[in-house]
Amino acid sequence: MQIYSFSPFGYEGALVTVEVDLRRGIPATDIVGLADGAVKESRERMQAAIRNSGFEYPPERVLISLSPADLRKEGAGFDLPVALGVLAAKAIADGRNDFLTDPVLIMGELELSGNVRAVKGIHAAVSTAAACGVMRCIVPVQNADEAREISGVQVYGADSLENAFRALSDISFYESRSSLGTGEGAVPAGCTETDGIFFPEIAPGYEYAELKGQKQLVRALQIAAAGGHNLIALGAPGCGKTMAIQKFPAINPVLTTDEAQSVTRIWSLAGLIKPSEPLIRIPPFRIPHQTASIEGICGGGPTCRPGEISLAHNGVLFLDEAAEFRSSVLQMLRVPLENGTITLSRAGRSTTYPARFQLLMAVNPCPCGNFGSHSKICLCSLKSIEQYWKKFSAPLLDRIDLRVFVENKSEEEGEIEERPGFTTTEELRSGIARAVKAQRKRQGIRNARLSPQEILDFCPLDADARKVLDNATLRYGFSPRAISSCLKVARTIADLAGSKDISAEHMTEATDFHKLCCNLVPEL
């Protein structure tokens, strides 16, 4: 039997071998292997837990080795493997040989009473162990469902040190994911089905019929949800852009099992997994504050913890009042938006997190917010407006597929009376489901992620559609990236309409959504 534990670092982490040696000498317990304070303190916790669980602590000198020796070990998750290693070493020294021969991954924090407490990073630890051939694990009972989401791994959820020690010799204690009957076709908890595609249940406050008059913005959000496109909404304060975007989770399709595994691993490393949701199927929707630092957005710290863009992987990063973020934070988004990953380096080590997020931004048209208003006076100079938009930079805006100017309908004549909503969330979902099914069948990925070669293969244009794109390119000075963006958006619009071909009408709508912000100053 070989005992392993897990040391988190970045996205990958590493398995740690726990070895225990009993030798003659003055009774003492030594831990070697570059352990931090929390791991060294496990010596006191596990001694008390062993005695309070009815076991006898070895009277010999105990040496505990955590290898590889040059890898820093952190956290309280080593309590349980160290305690079980000591008990197993004493039992073997006493002549017991009925332990299982398979390697086992063990994680958990011990209370002085011998009870086992939950720890973070279980999903990442079990998936790493499974990749290395370790298919049996003992984890806290609170984390057991999280561990069972890894296919083929036999899991035992321990509530006490005594029961965990019994599991080292009894294979009947373990359960595998295959016995739980989970599958891709099952409807995830808290979700509903629309035309074969799963969506979250419509919670109060997420009904688009409540919006009044923002038809163009809602249409852009439908296209964004169907194809995974980035979006920026411009408008005066109070026009409803933030309210509409915050309803976006209701029309964003649920993640597939493969997509959910990487998201769950990241959230597990961050300690954000809920016991009621061991596998995250609802796409993340992250809203960082405007005071967020670069480290908070991209990740960092001694162990390279994930940042907001990684926590938003396969989901949405919403920057409300985006112009209030630091310019360096906004510019840092450019490479992850392009590559879908971010690499962090600390103390001679590096890690690469997935960061394929969908960027949604809400921003005022000028510093005071009144530029273009029919009833309010803008106090900003042209220079200050230009400086305001330079914070975003042309390369960043070029990566935004959909740009929408949101009119403040309360300022228009004849708009004093209440306007009825024009569509419901369920109606939006029907078109999105049609588009998502078409994309999964055609290329297996969202349209926003199409490579240049895939754009040539899946976005052919007839003469009329090509003419529309060429005219828009000449008039607005589209860059090659902007042209690719228009093609991908037009492909999504065609999918929403159930059309196999991209028509001139689809291309016209796509170019209309992209032309705003081409010159960094809103066209008002």
Short mmCIF file of C-alpha atoms in Angstrom, two decimals:
data_model
loop_
_atom_site.label_atom_id
_atom_site.label_comp_id
_atom_site.label_asym_id
_atom_site.label_seq_id
_atom_site.Cartn_x
_atom_site.Cartn_y
_atom_site.Cartn_z
CA MET A 1 0.00 0.00 0.00
CA GLN A 2 1.25 3.43 -0.95
CA ILE A 3 -0.33 6.58 0.52
CA TYR A 4 -0.52 9.74 -1.59
CA SER A 5 -1.76 13.22 -0.86
CA PHE A 6 -1.97 16.36 -3.00
CA SER A 7 -0.14 19.67 -2.97
CA PRO A 8 -1.99 22.40 -4.89
CA PHE A 9 0.00 24.77 -7.06
CA GLY A 10 -1.69 26.58 -9.91
CA TYR A 11 -3.95 24.52 -12.12
CA GLU A 12 -1.91 21.32 -12.19
CA GLY A 13 -0.74 20.63 -8.63
CA ALA A 14 1.28 17.53 -7.74
CA LEU A 15 0.84 14.22 -5.95
CA VAL A 16 2.83 13.89 -2.72
CA THR A 17 4.03 10.54 -1.42
CA VAL A 18 3.57 10.09 2.35
CA GLU A 19 6.12 7.73 3.92
CA VAL A 20 6.47 6.84 7.61
CA ASP A 21 9.45 5.20 9.31
CA LEU A 22 9.49 3.94 12.92
CA ARG A 23 12.93 3.70 14.51
CA ARG A 24 14.53 3.39 17.91
CA GLY A 25 15.30 6.51 19.84
CA ILE A 26 13.81 9.12 22.08
CA PRO A 27 10.06 9.32 21.24
CA ALA A 28 9.51 12.22 18.87
CA THR A 29 7.82 13.00 15.56
CA ASP A 30 9.71 14.65 12.70
CA ILE A 31 8.23 15.86 9.41
CA VAL A 32 10.60 16.45 6.48
CA GLY A 33 9.90 17.53 2.92
CA LEU A 34 9.67 21.35 2.83
CA ALA A 35 6.47 21.52 4.87
CA ASP A 36 4.90 24.87 5.75
CA GLY A 37 3.58 25.86 9.16
CA ALA A 38 0.16 24.29 8.71
CA VAL A 39 1.70 20.93 7.71
CA LYS A 40 4.17 20.97 10.60
CA GLU A 41 1.34 21.70 13.02
CA SER A 42 -0.42 18.55 11.79
CA ARG A 43 2.04 16.68 14.00
CA GLU A 44 0.22 17.91 17.11
CA ARG A 45 -3.28 17.54 15.66
CA MET A 46 -2.80 14.00 14.43
CA GLN A 47 -1.22 12.82 17.71
CA ALA A 48 -4.20 14.07 19.68
CA ALA A 49 -6.66 12.68 17.10
CA ILE A 50 -5.00 9.25 17.18
CA ARG A 51 -5.18 9.01 20.96
CA ASN A 52 -8.74 10.39 21.16
CA SER A 53 -9.88 7.86 18.53
CA GLY A 54 -8.83 4.94 20.73
CA PHE A 55 -5.52 4.12 19.03
CA GLU A 56 -2.07 3.95 20.61
CA TYR A 57 0.50 6.36 19.27
CA PRO A 58 3.81 4.64 18.44
CA PRO A 59 6.30 4.94 21.33
CA GLU A 60 9.20 4.94 18.86
CA ARG A 61 10.80 7.86 17.03
CA VAL A 62 8.55 8.65 14.05
CA LEU A 63 9.92 10.07 10.80
CA ILE A 64 7.37 11.33 8.25
CA SER A 65 8.67 12.09 4.77
CA LEU A 66 6.68 14.06 2.19
CA SER A 67 8.20 13.69 -1.28
CA PRO A 68 9.22 15.12 -3.67
CA ALA A 69 11.38 16.86 -1.10
CA ASP A 70 11.90 20.08 -3.10
CA LEU A 71 8.15 20.76 -3.50
CA ARG A 72 6.62 23.04 -0.90
CA LYS A 73 3.68 21.42 0.94
CA GLU A 74 0.88 23.66 2.21
CA GLY A 75 -2.49 23.36 3.92
CA ALA A 76 -4.21 21.19 6.49
CA GLY A 77 -5.14 18.47 3.98
CA PHE A 78 -2.10 16.42 5.05
CA ASP A 79 -3.48 15.69 8.53
CA LEU A 80 -5.42 12.55 7.58
CA PRO A 81 -2.81 10.91 5.28
CA VAL A 82 -0.06 11.50 7.85
CA ALA A 83 -2.17 10.03 10.67
CA LEU A 84 -3.15 6.98 8.59
CA GLY A 85 0.46 6.53 7.53
CA VAL A 86 1.55 6.43 11.17
CA LEU A 87 -1.21 3.99 12.14
CA ALA A 88 -0.47 1.74 9.15
CA ALA A 89 3.27 1.73 9.94
CA LYS A 90 2.60 0.74 13.56
CA ALA A 91 0.13 -1.98 12.50
CA ILE A 92 2.63 -3.43 10.03
CA ALA A 93 5.34 -3.35 12.69
CA ASP A 94 2.98 -5.29 14.97
CA GLY A 95 2.60 -7.99 12.30
CA ARG A 96 -0.63 -6.95 10.58
CA ASN A 97 -0.58 -7.47 6.79
CA ASP A 98 -4.20 -7.24 5.65
CA PHE A 99 -4.01 -3.76 4.10
CA LEU A 100 -5.04 -3.21 0.50
CA THR A 101 -2.15 -3.32 -1.93
CA ASP A 102 -3.46 -0.64 -4.29
CA PRO A 103 -2.18 2.93 -3.95
CA VAL A 104 -4.64 5.31 -2.30
CA LEU A 105 -5.08 9.08 -2.30
CA ILE A 106 -5.94 10.49 1.13
CA MET A 107 -6.88 14.07 2.03
CA GLY A 108 -8.53 15.63 5.05
CA GLU A 109 -8.09 17.82 8.10
CA LEU A 110 -8.34 16.29 11.57
CA GLU A 111 -10.06 17.68 14.61
CA LEU A 112 -8.55 16.83 17.99
CA SER A 113 -11.50 14.52 18.58
CA GLY A 114 -10.59 12.45 15.52
CA ASN A 115 -13.37 13.75 13.27
CA VAL A 116 -12.46 14.64 9.69
CA ARG A 117 -13.10 18.11 8.30
CA ALA A 118 -13.53 19.16 4.68
CA VAL A 119 -10.66 20.65 2.68
CA LYS A 120 -10.51 22.46 -0.67
CA GLY A 121 -9.03 21.11 -3.90
CA ILE A 122 -10.56 17.61 -3.70
CA HIS A 123 -11.78 17.56 -7.31
CA ALA A 124 -8.35 18.65 -8.56
CA ALA A 125 -6.59 16.13 -6.32
CA VAL A 126 -8.72 13.17 -7.36
CA SER A 127 -8.55 14.00 -11.07
CA THR A 128 -4.74 14.33 -10.84
CA ALA A 129 -4.51 11.03 -8.99
CA ALA A 130 -6.72 9.28 -11.55
CA ALA A 131 -4.48 10.56 -14.35
CA CYS A 132 -1.53 8.97 -12.51
CA GLY A 133 -3.30 5.63 -12.06
CA VAL A 134 -4.36 6.04 -8.42
CA MET A 135 -8.00 4.92 -8.56
CA ARG A 136 -8.88 4.70 -4.86
CA CYS A 137 -9.23 7.66 -2.49
CA ILE A 138 -10.27 8.50 1.07
CA VAL A 139 -11.62 12.01 1.49
CA PRO A 140 -13.80 13.88 4.02
CA VAL A 141 -17.44 12.85 3.81
CA GLN A 142 -18.39 16.44 2.96
CA ASN A 143 -16.18 16.24 -0.17
CA ALA A 144 -17.19 12.72 -1.23
CA ASP A 145 -19.71 13.77 -3.90
CA GLU A 146 -17.12 16.13 -5.37
CA ALA A 147 -14.62 13.26 -5.65
CA ARG A 148 -17.16 10.88 -7.18
CA GLU A 149 -17.54 13.16 -10.19
CA ILE A 150 -14.25 11.72 -11.48
CA SER A 151 -15.16 8.69 -13.53
CA GLY A 152 -13.76 5.31 -12.49
CA VAL A 153 -12.36 6.40 -9.11
CA GLN A 154 -13.42 4.46 -6.01
CA VAL A 155 -14.21 6.89 -3.20
CA TYR A 156 -14.73 6.55 0.54
CA GLY A 157 -16.12 9.52 2.45
CA ALA A 158 -14.62 9.39 5.94
CA ASP A 159 -16.22 11.12 8.89
CA SER A 160 -13.66 10.00 11.46
CA LEU A 161 -10.08 8.76 11.69
CA GLU A 162 -11.30 5.38 12.96
CA ASN A 163 -13.48 4.74 9.89
CA ALA A 164 -10.80 6.00 7.53
CA PHE A 165 -8.32 3.49 9.01
CA ARG A 166 -10.80 0.66 8.49
CA ALA A 167 -11.13 1.66 4.83
CA LEU A 168 -7.43 0.89 4.30
CA SER A 169 -8.20 -2.82 4.56
CA ASP A 170 -11.84 -3.15 3.40
CA ILE A 171 -12.63 -2.64 -0.29
CA SER A 172 -16.38 -2.73 0.40
CA PHE A 173 -16.14 0.77 1.87
CA TYR A 174 -15.53 2.34 -1.51
CA GLU A 175 -18.01 3.57 -4.11
CA SER A 176 -17.30 4.45 -7.74
CA ARG A 177 -18.98 7.00 -9.98
CA SER A 178 -20.29 4.28 -12.30
CA SER A 179 -22.48 2.91 -9.50
CA LEU A 180 -24.17 6.27 -8.99
CA GLY A 181 -25.92 6.21 -12.34
CA THR A 182 -24.96 9.71 -13.49
CA GLY A 183 -24.89 10.46 -17.21
CA GLU A 184 -24.75 13.17 -19.84
CA GLY A 185 -28.39 12.75 -20.78
CA ALA A 186 -29.74 13.40 -17.28
CA VAL A 187 -31.22 16.83 -16.65
CA PRO A 188 -28.88 18.67 -14.25
CA ALA A 189 -30.38 19.83 -10.97
CA GLY A 190 -31.99 23.26 -11.20
CA CYS A 191 -32.17 23.17 -15.01
CA THR A 192 -34.84 22.87 -17.67
CA GLU A 193 -34.74 21.59 -21.25
CA THR A 194 -35.51 23.61 -24.37
CA ASP A 195 -35.33 21.75 -27.67
CA GLY A 196 -32.66 19.36 -26.35
CA ILE A 197 -30.48 22.08 -24.78
CA PHE A 198 -30.40 22.63 -21.01
CA PHE A 199 -30.80 26.06 -19.44
CA PRO A 200 -30.97 27.18 -15.79
CA GLU A 201 -34.44 27.52 -14.35
CA ILE A 202 -35.82 31.05 -14.72
CA ALA A 203 -35.44 32.61 -11.29
CA PRO A 204 -37.34 35.74 -10.21
CA GLY A 205 -35.76 38.80 -11.75
CA TYR A 206 -34.38 36.96 -14.79
CA GLU A 207 -37.34 37.41 -17.12
CA TYR A 208 -36.52 39.50 -20.20
CA ALA A 209 -40.16 40.42 -20.71
CA GLU A 210 -39.68 42.79 -17.77
CA LEU A 211 -37.37 44.98 -19.86
CA LYS A 212 -39.04 47.87 -21.63
CA GLY A 213 -37.95 48.94 -25.08
CA GLN A 214 -34.33 47.72 -25.23
CA LYS A 215 -34.90 45.49 -28.23
CA GLN A 216 -31.49 45.96 -29.85
CA LEU A 217 -29.59 45.18 -26.65
CA VAL A 218 -31.64 42.05 -25.95
CA ARG A 219 -31.10 40.91 -29.54
CA ALA A 220 -27.35 41.38 -29.10
CA LEU A 221 -27.44 39.39 -25.85
CA GLN A 222 -29.29 36.58 -27.63
CA ILE A 223 -26.58 36.47 -30.31
CA ALA A 224 -23.88 36.58 -27.62
CA ALA A 225 -25.46 33.66 -25.74
CA ALA A 226 -25.92 31.61 -28.92
CA GLY A 227 -22.35 32.02 -30.22
CA GLY A 228 -20.30 32.87 -27.13
CA HIS A 229 -19.41 36.34 -28.47
CA ASN A 230 -17.96 39.23 -26.46
CA LEU A 231 -20.19 42.29 -26.07
CA ILE A 232 -19.97 45.90 -24.97
CA ALA A 233 -23.06 48.00 -24.18
CA LEU A 234 -22.84 51.81 -24.19
CA GLY A 235 -25.44 54.07 -22.76
CA ALA A 236 -26.28 56.84 -20.33
CA PRO A 237 -26.67 56.01 -16.63
CA GLY A 238 -30.04 54.44 -15.91
CA CYS A 239 -30.80 53.30 -19.46
CA GLY A 240 -31.00 49.62 -18.44
CA LYS A 241 -27.80 48.14 -19.86
CA THR A 242 -26.63 46.64 -16.56
CA MET A 243 -30.07 45.23 -15.75
CA ALA A 244 -30.27 43.49 -19.12
CA ILE A 245 -26.79 41.99 -18.88
CA GLN A 246 -27.35 40.73 -15.36
CA LYS A 247 -30.22 38.61 -16.71
CA PHE A 248 -27.79 36.93 -19.12
CA PRO A 249 -27.34 33.71 -17.03
CA ALA A 250 -30.98 32.82 -17.77
CA ILE A 251 -30.27 32.45 -21.51
CA ASN A 252 -26.75 30.99 -21.29
CA PRO A 253 -26.81 27.22 -22.04
CA VAL A 254 -25.72 24.79 -19.35
CA LEU A 255 -22.19 23.37 -19.64
CA THR A 256 -21.54 19.93 -21.03
CA THR A 257 -19.87 17.39 -18.74
CA ASP A 258 -16.45 17.93 -20.37
CA GLU A 259 -16.75 21.71 -20.00
CA ALA A 260 -17.93 21.35 -16.41
CA GLN A 261 -14.91 19.23 -15.38
CA SER A 262 -12.36 21.99 -16.03
CA VAL A 263 -14.59 24.61 -14.41
CA THR A 264 -15.11 22.41 -11.35
CA ARG A 265 -11.35 21.82 -11.03
CA ILE A 266 -10.65 25.57 -10.97
CA TRP A 267 -13.40 26.29 -8.46
CA SER A 268 -12.23 23.36 -6.33
CA LEU A 269 -8.71 24.82 -6.17
CA ALA A 270 -10.23 28.16 -5.14
CA GLY A 271 -12.32 26.49 -2.41
CA LEU A 272 -15.63 27.62 -3.95
CA ILE A 273 -17.31 24.23 -4.49
CA LYS A 274 -20.68 23.89 -2.76
CA PRO A 275 -21.64 20.48 -1.29
CA SER A 276 -24.96 20.73 -3.14
CA GLU A 277 -23.20 21.25 -6.49
CA PRO A 278 -20.20 18.89 -6.72
CA LEU A 279 -20.05 19.30 -10.52
CA ILE A 280 -20.60 22.85 -11.75
CA ARG A 281 -22.96 22.71 -14.72
CA ILE A 282 -24.24 26.31 -14.55
CA PRO A 283 -21.84 28.60 -16.47
CA PRO A 284 -19.98 30.95 -14.08
CA PHE A 285 -21.03 34.60 -14.09
CA ARG A 286 -18.34 36.69 -12.41
CA ILE A 287 -18.76 40.41 -11.64
CA PRO A 288 -15.48 41.76 -10.17
CA HIS A 289 -15.44 45.18 -8.54
CA GLN A 290 -13.86 48.14 -10.31
CA THR A 291 -11.08 48.27 -7.69
CA ALA A 292 -9.83 44.77 -8.61
CA SER A 293 -6.07 44.51 -9.12
CA ILE A 294 -4.24 42.68 -11.88
CA GLU A 295 -3.55 39.81 -9.46
CA GLY A 296 -7.23 39.62 -8.58
CA ILE A 297 -8.24 39.42 -12.22
CA CYS A 298 -5.52 37.20 -13.67
CA GLY A 299 -4.55 35.25 -10.52
CA GLY A 300 -1.39 35.00 -8.44
CA GLY A 301 -0.13 34.66 -4.90
CA PRO A 302 2.43 32.17 -3.54
CA THR A 303 0.50 29.17 -4.89
CA CYS A 304 -0.77 30.88 -8.07
CA ARG A 305 -4.43 30.92 -7.09
CA PRO A 306 -6.92 31.38 -9.94
CA GLY A 307 -8.13 34.90 -10.75
CA GLU A 308 -11.46 36.14 -12.00
CA ILE A 309 -10.76 35.31 -15.65
CA SER A 310 -10.04 31.68 -14.74
CA LEU A 311 -13.02 31.48 -12.39
CA ALA A 312 -15.07 32.70 -15.38
CA HIS A 313 -13.70 29.91 -17.63
CA ASN A 314 -16.48 28.55 -19.88
CA GLY A 315 -18.69 31.29 -18.46
CA VAL A 316 -19.00 35.07 -18.38
CA LEU A 317 -16.84 37.87 -17.02
CA PHE A 318 -19.03 40.97 -16.65
CA LEU A 319 -17.25 44.30 -16.17
CA ASP A 320 -19.87 46.79 -15.03
CA GLU A 321 -18.74 50.42 -15.38
CA ALA A 322 -15.76 49.05 -17.29
CA ALA A 323 -14.13 52.47 -17.74
CA GLU A 324 -13.59 52.63 -13.97
CA PHE A 325 -11.21 49.65 -14.06
CA ARG A 326 -7.50 50.36 -14.24
CA SER A 327 -6.15 50.63 -17.76
CA SER A 328 -3.54 47.94 -17.01
CA VAL A 329 -6.31 45.53 -15.93
CA LEU A 330 -8.26 46.10 -19.14
CA GLN A 331 -5.20 45.67 -21.35
CA MET A 332 -4.26 42.45 -19.55
CA LEU A 333 -7.46 40.87 -20.91
CA ARG A 334 -6.26 40.99 -24.52
CA VAL A 335 -4.05 37.87 -24.55
CA PRO A 336 -6.47 35.60 -22.58
CA LEU A 337 -9.30 36.68 -24.88
CA GLU A 338 -7.22 35.55 -27.84
CA ASN A 339 -5.61 32.38 -26.45
CA GLY A 340 -8.13 31.17 -23.88
CA THR A 341 -5.35 30.57 -21.32
CA ILE A 342 -3.18 32.53 -18.92
CA THR A 343 0.28 31.54 -17.67
CA LEU A 344 1.41 32.58 -14.18
CA SER A 345 4.99 32.30 -12.90
CA ARG A 346 6.08 32.36 -9.28
CA ALA A 347 9.42 31.45 -7.64
CA GLY A 348 10.80 29.48 -10.55
CA ARG A 349 7.55 27.60 -11.23
CA SER A 350 4.82 28.34 -13.72
CA THR A 351 1.28 27.16 -14.30
CA THR A 352 -1.23 27.63 -17.08
CA TYR A 353 -4.89 28.15 -16.23
CA PRO A 354 -7.71 27.82 -18.76
CA ALA A 355 -9.35 31.23 -19.22
CA ARG A 356 -11.76 30.92 -22.13
CA PHE A 357 -14.33 33.37 -20.86
CA GLN A 358 -16.99 35.49 -22.53
CA LEU A 359 -16.46 39.19 -21.87
CA LEU A 360 -19.48 41.43 -21.34
CA MET A 361 -18.94 45.12 -20.58
CA ALA A 362 -21.25 48.00 -19.68
CA VAL A 363 -19.86 51.50 -20.04
CA ASN A 364 -21.03 55.11 -20.14
CA PRO A 365 -20.33 57.07 -23.34
CA CYS A 366 -18.25 59.70 -21.52
CA PRO A 367 -16.93 60.45 -18.02
CA CYS A 368 -20.10 62.29 -16.94
CA GLY A 369 -22.39 59.84 -18.77
CA ASN A 370 -24.50 62.45 -20.57
CA PHE A 371 -22.85 62.50 -24.00
CA GLY A 372 -25.63 62.12 -26.58
CA SER A 373 -28.43 62.77 -24.09
CA HIS A 374 -31.44 64.72 -25.38
CA SER A 375 -32.32 66.27 -22.02
CA LYS A 376 -29.03 66.52 -20.08
CA ILE A 377 -25.91 68.54 -20.69
CA CYS A 378 -22.56 66.79 -21.19
CA LEU A 379 -19.80 68.66 -19.32
CA CYS A 380 -16.95 66.70 -20.92
CA SER A 381 -14.59 68.16 -23.49
CA LEU A 382 -13.81 66.29 -26.68
CA LYS A 383 -10.29 65.68 -25.41
CA SER A 384 -11.56 64.13 -22.18
CA ILE A 385 -13.92 61.86 -24.12
CA GLU A 386 -11.07 60.71 -26.37
CA GLN A 387 -8.88 60.11 -23.32
CA TYR A 388 -11.75 58.20 -21.71
CA TRP A 389 -11.95 55.79 -24.65
CA LYS A 390 -8.19 55.40 -24.99
CA LYS A 391 -8.29 53.46 -21.71
CA PHE A 392 -9.87 50.59 -23.64
CA SER A 393 -7.49 50.83 -26.65
CA ALA A 394 -8.26 49.77 -30.19
CA PRO A 395 -6.76 46.24 -29.84
CA LEU A 396 -9.08 45.46 -26.92
CA LEU A 397 -12.18 46.83 -28.63
CA ASP A 398 -11.24 44.93 -31.78
CA ARG A 399 -11.77 41.70 -29.82
CA ILE A 400 -15.35 42.70 -28.94
CA ASP A 401 -17.70 41.18 -31.51
CA LEU A 402 -20.92 42.98 -30.54
CA ARG A 403 -21.17 46.71 -29.77
CA VAL A 404 -24.54 48.19 -28.80
CA PHE A 405 -25.54 51.77 -28.02
CA VAL A 406 -28.43 51.65 -25.56
CA GLU A 407 -30.91 54.50 -25.98
CA ASN A 408 -32.42 56.08 -22.90
CA LYS A 409 -36.05 55.65 -23.91
CA SER A 410 -37.36 57.74 -21.02
CA GLU A 411 -35.96 60.83 -22.76
CA GLU A 412 -37.82 60.32 -26.01
CA GLU A 413 -41.14 61.92 -26.82
CA GLY A 414 -44.14 59.63 -26.59
CA GLU A 415 -42.28 57.28 -24.26
CA ILE A 416 -43.72 58.54 -21.00
CA GLU A 417 -46.29 55.78 -20.74
CA GLU A 418 -45.13 52.31 -19.85
CA ARG A 419 -43.89 50.28 -22.79
CA PRO A 420 -44.70 46.57 -22.94
CA GLY A 421 -41.94 43.98 -23.09
CA PHE A 422 -41.36 42.62 -26.55
CA THR A 423 -40.10 39.09 -25.88
CA THR A 424 -39.75 36.54 -23.09
CA THR A 425 -36.78 34.59 -21.82
CA GLU A 426 -38.34 31.37 -23.11
CA GLU A 427 -38.64 32.83 -26.62
CA LEU A 428 -34.98 33.86 -26.55
CA ARG A 429 -34.01 30.37 -25.42
CA SER A 430 -35.73 28.66 -28.34
CA GLY A 431 -33.53 30.48 -30.87
CA ILE A 432 -30.40 29.98 -28.77
CA ALA A 433 -31.11 26.25 -28.45
CA ARG A 434 -31.47 25.98 -32.22
CA ALA A 435 -28.15 27.77 -32.77
CA VAL A 436 -26.25 25.79 -30.11
CA LYS A 437 -27.45 22.47 -31.53
CA ALA A 438 -26.34 23.52 -35.01
CA GLN A 439 -22.89 24.49 -33.77
CA ARG A 440 -22.35 21.30 -31.77
CA LYS A 441 -23.35 19.22 -34.78
CA ARG A 442 -21.32 21.22 -37.30
CA GLN A 443 -18.02 21.97 -35.56
CA GLY A 444 -18.33 20.94 -31.90
CA ILE A 445 -17.44 24.40 -30.53
CA ARG A 446 -19.11 27.81 -30.23
CA ASN A 447 -18.84 30.12 -33.23
CA ALA A 448 -16.81 32.66 -31.27
CA ARG A 449 -13.97 30.11 -30.98
CA LEU A 450 -13.66 29.32 -34.69
CA SER A 451 -10.11 29.36 -36.02
CA PRO A 452 -9.23 31.12 -39.31
CA GLN A 453 -9.38 27.83 -41.20
CA GLU A 454 -12.70 26.91 -39.60
CA ILE A 455 -14.10 30.30 -40.59
CA LEU A 456 -13.24 29.48 -44.21
CA ASP A 457 -14.86 26.06 -43.88
CA PHE A 458 -18.05 26.98 -42.01
CA CYS A 459 -18.73 30.62 -42.95
CA PRO A 460 -19.00 30.69 -46.77
CA LEU A 461 -20.56 33.84 -48.26
CA ASP A 462 -22.57 34.35 -51.42
CA ALA A 463 -21.95 37.36 -53.66
CA ASP A 464 -24.49 39.61 -51.89
CA ALA A 465 -23.20 38.86 -48.41
CA ARG A 466 -19.61 39.36 -49.56
CA LYS A 467 -20.54 42.73 -51.04
CA VAL A 468 -22.10 43.84 -47.74
CA LEU A 469 -18.95 42.88 -45.85
CA ASP A 470 -16.63 44.57 -48.35
CA ASN A 471 -18.63 47.80 -48.25
CA ALA A 472 -18.60 47.86 -44.44
CA THR A 473 -14.86 47.15 -44.42
CA LEU A 474 -14.17 50.12 -46.70
CA ARG A 475 -16.50 52.48 -44.85
CA TYR A 476 -15.50 51.67 -41.25
CA GLY A 477 -11.91 50.50 -41.78
CA PHE A 478 -12.40 47.00 -40.37
CA SER A 479 -9.18 45.19 -39.44
CA PRO A 480 -8.63 41.52 -40.41
CA ARG A 481 -9.68 40.55 -36.88
CA ALA A 482 -12.86 42.65 -37.22
CA ILE A 483 -13.67 40.96 -40.53
CA SER A 484 -13.31 37.53 -38.88
CA SER A 485 -15.51 38.76 -36.06
CA CYS A 486 -18.24 39.84 -38.49
CA LEU A 487 -18.10 36.46 -40.21
CA LYS A 488 -18.49 34.59 -36.91
CA VAL A 489 -21.35 36.80 -35.75
CA ALA A 490 -23.09 36.41 -39.12
CA ARG A 491 -22.72 32.62 -38.77
CA THR A 492 -24.41 32.80 -35.36
CA ILE A 493 -27.23 34.97 -36.69
CA ALA A 494 -27.81 32.45 -39.48
CA ASP A 495 -27.87 29.63 -36.91
CA LEU A 496 -30.45 31.53 -34.85
CA ALA A 497 -32.61 31.78 -37.95
CA GLY A 498 -32.14 28.09 -38.74
CA SER A 499 -30.34 28.89 -42.01
CA LYS A 500 -27.44 26.85 -43.36
CA ASP A 501 -26.19 29.74 -45.49
CA ILE A 502 -25.14 33.26 -44.51
CA SER A 503 -27.27 35.76 -46.40
CA ALA A 504 -26.82 39.48 -46.99
CA GLU A 505 -29.39 40.15 -44.28
CA HIS A 506 -27.39 38.18 -41.72
CA MET A 507 -24.16 39.96 -42.70
CA THR A 508 -25.81 43.39 -42.56
CA GLU A 509 -26.92 42.79 -38.97
CA ALA A 510 -23.45 41.51 -38.03
CA THR A 511 -21.67 44.56 -39.46
CA ASP A 512 -24.18 46.90 -37.83
CA PHE A 513 -23.34 45.40 -34.43
CA HIS A 514 -19.59 45.77 -35.04
CA LYS A 515 -19.31 49.28 -36.46
CA LEU A 516 -19.81 51.11 -33.15
CA CYS A 517 -16.54 52.14 -31.42
CA CYS A 518 -14.48 51.74 -34.59
CA ASN A 519 -13.09 55.23 -34.03
CA LEU A 520 -13.01 54.92 -30.20
CA VAL A 521 -15.68 57.66 -29.87
CA PRO A 522 -19.36 56.63 -29.88
CA GLU A 523 -21.34 57.44 -33.01
CA LEU A 524 -24.19 59.46 -31.60
#
